[in-house]
Each structure stands twice: as structure tokens, then as C-alpha cells.
CSV table of C-alpha atoms in Angstrom, one decimal:
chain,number,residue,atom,x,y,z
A,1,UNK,CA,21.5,-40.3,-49.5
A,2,UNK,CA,17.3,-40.6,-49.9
A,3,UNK,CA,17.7,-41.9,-45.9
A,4,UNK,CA,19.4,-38.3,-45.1
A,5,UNK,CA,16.5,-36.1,-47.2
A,6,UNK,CA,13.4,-38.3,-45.4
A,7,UNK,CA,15.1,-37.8,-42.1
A,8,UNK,CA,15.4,-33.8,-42.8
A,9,UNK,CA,11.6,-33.3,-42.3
A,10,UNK,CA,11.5,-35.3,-39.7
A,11,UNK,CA,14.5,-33.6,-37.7
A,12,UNK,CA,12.9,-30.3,-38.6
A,13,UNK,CA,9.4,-31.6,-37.0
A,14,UNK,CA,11.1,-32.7,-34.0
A,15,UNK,CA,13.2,-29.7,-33.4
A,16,UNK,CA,9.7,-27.8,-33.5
A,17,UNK,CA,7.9,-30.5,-30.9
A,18,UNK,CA,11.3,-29.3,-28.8
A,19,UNK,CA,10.3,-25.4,-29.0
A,20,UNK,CA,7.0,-25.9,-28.7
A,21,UNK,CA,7.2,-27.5,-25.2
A,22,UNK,CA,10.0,-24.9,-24.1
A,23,UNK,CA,7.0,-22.5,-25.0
A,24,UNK,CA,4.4,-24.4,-23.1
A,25,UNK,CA,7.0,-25.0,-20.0
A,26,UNK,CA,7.4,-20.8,-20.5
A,27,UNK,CA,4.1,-20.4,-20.3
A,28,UNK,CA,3.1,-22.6,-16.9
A,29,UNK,CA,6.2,-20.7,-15.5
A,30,UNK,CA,4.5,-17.5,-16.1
A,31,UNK,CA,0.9,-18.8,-15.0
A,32,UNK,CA,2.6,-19.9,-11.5
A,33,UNK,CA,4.6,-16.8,-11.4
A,34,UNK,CA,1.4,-14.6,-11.4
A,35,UNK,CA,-0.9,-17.6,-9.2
A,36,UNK,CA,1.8,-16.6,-6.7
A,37,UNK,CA,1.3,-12.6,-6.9
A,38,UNK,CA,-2.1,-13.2,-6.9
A,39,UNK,CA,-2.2,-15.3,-3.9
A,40,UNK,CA,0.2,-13.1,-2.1
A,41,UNK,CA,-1.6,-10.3,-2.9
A,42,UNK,CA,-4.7,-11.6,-1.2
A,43,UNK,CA,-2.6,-12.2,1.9
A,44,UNK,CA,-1.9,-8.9,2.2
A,45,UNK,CA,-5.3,-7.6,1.9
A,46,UNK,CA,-6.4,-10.6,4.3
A,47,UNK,CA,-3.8,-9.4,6.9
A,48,UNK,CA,-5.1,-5.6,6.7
A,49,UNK,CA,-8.4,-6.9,7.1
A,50,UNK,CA,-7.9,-8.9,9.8
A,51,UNK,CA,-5.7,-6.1,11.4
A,52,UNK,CA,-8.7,-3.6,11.2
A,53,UNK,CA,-11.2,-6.1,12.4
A,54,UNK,CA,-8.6,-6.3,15.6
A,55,UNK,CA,-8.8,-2.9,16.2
A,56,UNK,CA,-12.5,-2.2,16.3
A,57,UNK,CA,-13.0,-5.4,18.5
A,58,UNK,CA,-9.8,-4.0,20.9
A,59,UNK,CA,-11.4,-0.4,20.6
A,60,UNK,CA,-15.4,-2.1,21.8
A,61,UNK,CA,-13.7,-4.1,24.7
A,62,UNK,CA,-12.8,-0.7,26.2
A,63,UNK,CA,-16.0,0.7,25.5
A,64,UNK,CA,-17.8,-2.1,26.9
A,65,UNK,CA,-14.9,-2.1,29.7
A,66,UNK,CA,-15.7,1.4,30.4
A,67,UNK,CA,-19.7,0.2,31.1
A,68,UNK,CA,-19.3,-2.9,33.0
A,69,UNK,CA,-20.7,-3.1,36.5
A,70,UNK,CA,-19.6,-6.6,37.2
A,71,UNK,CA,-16.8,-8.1,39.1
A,72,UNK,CA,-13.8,-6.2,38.2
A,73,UNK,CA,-14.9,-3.4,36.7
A,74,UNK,CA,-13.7,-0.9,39.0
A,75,UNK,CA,-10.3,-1.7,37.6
A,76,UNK,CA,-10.8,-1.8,34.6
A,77,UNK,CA,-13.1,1.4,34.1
A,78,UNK,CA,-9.9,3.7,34.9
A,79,UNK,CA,-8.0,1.8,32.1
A,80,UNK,CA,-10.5,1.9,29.3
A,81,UNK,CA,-11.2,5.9,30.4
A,82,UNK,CA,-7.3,6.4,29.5
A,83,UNK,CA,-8.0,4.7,26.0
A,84,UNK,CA,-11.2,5.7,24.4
A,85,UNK,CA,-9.6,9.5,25.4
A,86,UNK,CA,-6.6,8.5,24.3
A,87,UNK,CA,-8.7,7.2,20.5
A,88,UNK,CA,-10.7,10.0,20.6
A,89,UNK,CA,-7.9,13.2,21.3
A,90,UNK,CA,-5.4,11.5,18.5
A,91,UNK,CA,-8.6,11.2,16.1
A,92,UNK,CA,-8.7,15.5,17.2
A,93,UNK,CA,-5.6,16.3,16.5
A,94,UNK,CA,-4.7,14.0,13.8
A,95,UNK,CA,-8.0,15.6,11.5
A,96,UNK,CA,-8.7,19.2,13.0
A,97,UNK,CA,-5.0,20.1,14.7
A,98,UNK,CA,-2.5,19.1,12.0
A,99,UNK,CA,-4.3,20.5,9.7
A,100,UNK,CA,-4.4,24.0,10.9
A,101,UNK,CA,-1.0,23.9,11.6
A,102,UNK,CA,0.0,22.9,8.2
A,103,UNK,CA,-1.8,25.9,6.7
A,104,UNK,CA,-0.3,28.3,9.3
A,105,UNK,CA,3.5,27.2,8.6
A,106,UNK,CA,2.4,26.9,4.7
A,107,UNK,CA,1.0,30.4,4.9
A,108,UNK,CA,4.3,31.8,5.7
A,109,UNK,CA,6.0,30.3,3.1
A,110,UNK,CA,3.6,31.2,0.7
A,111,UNK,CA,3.9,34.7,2.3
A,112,UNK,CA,7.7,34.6,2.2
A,113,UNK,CA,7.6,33.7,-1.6
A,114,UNK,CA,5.1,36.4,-2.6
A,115,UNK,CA,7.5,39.1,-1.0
A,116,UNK,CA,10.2,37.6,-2.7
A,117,UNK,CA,9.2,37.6,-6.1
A,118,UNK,CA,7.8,41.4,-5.7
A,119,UNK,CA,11.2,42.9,-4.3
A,120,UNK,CA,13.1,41.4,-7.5
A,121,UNK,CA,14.1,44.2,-9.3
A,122,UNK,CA,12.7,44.1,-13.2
A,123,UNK,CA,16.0,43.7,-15.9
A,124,UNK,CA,17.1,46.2,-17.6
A,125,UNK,CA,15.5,46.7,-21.4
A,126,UNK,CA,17.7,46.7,-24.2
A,127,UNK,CA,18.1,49.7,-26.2
């Protein structure tokens, strides 16, 4: 019987050893969990970057395409004309066209409201 009480402490300090490393184990599965969100985060933003950096080298080849008097450049000068105007109208009408539109078809709903809401008829009053 004294075996059975001195093993009691000892079974209760090894059952805690046994939850503290679940914890631990809990804890390096949550530290790898968010290592991995970070890291995939910063491939993302890595990728974007990269993608914008393609662009504005693609978008100076044409430019520099469209001033070359070298060996070649004869073809390619129509091509890179038919880009940079190609850049520089969707730039126009993406930031000066749309936007003008939007208010004109916006203005007529606004419009259409306004006359709405000022032929309703008022309720009766209650005597």
C-alpha cells in the first residue's frame, strides 16, 4: 500500500511531463503553420513585384523599339507604334473615359430616384 501512495505523485508528475509536451508539440505546429503564411505571403508579393518589374521593362523595349535606327528597326518601329498607343489610349479611357460615363449613367439614376420620391403621394393623417 505505501508503494501505491509514493507512485501517486509520481504518476501525477508524469501525466503533466505528457501535457506539457502535447503543449510544446501544439505550439511548434502553430509556429510552422504561420512560418508557412508568412513565407507564402512573401511569394505573393515577390510575384506582383516581379510581374510589375516585367511590364515596365516590356513597356521600355517598345519605347526603345520605337527609337532604334539599327538593323531591323524598320520592323519593329510599326509594332512598338501599335503598343505604346495601344498603353497610352487604355491609360485614357481607363482614368478620363470611364469615369465620365459612370457619372452620366449614375446621374440618371440619381435623377430617376429624385422624381420618384417627390411624385409619392404624402399618407393620409389620422383624425
Amino acid at each position: 500500500m505505501l508503494q501505491q501512495v509514493d507512485a501517486a505523485p509520481a504518476l501525477v508528475a508524469h501525466r503533466l511531463d505528457i501535457e506539457r509536451r502535447k503543449a510544446l508539440v501544439e505550439v511548434e505546429r502553430s509556429k510552422a503553420v504561420l512560418d508557412h503564411e508568412a513565407s507564402r505571403r512573401a511569394d505573393k508579393a515577390r510575384d506582383d513585384y516581379d510581374a510589375a518589374r516585367i511590364r515596365v521593362v516590356v513597356d521600355l523595349r517598345h519605347a526603345t523599339a520605337q527609337l532604334a535606327t539599327g538593323t531591323g528597326a524598320e520592323v519593329q518601329r510599326p509594332l512598338a507604334t501599335v503598343v505604346i498607343g495601344g498603353i497610352l489610349s487604355s491609360t485614357a479611357l481607363t482614368l478620363l473615359v470611364l469615369p465620365v460615363l459612370y457619372r452620366l449613367f449614375h446621374r440618371r439614376d440619381e435623377d430617376e430616384e429624385t422624381q420618384a420620391s417627390t411624385t409619392r403621394l404624402p399618407a393620409k393623417e389620422a383624425a
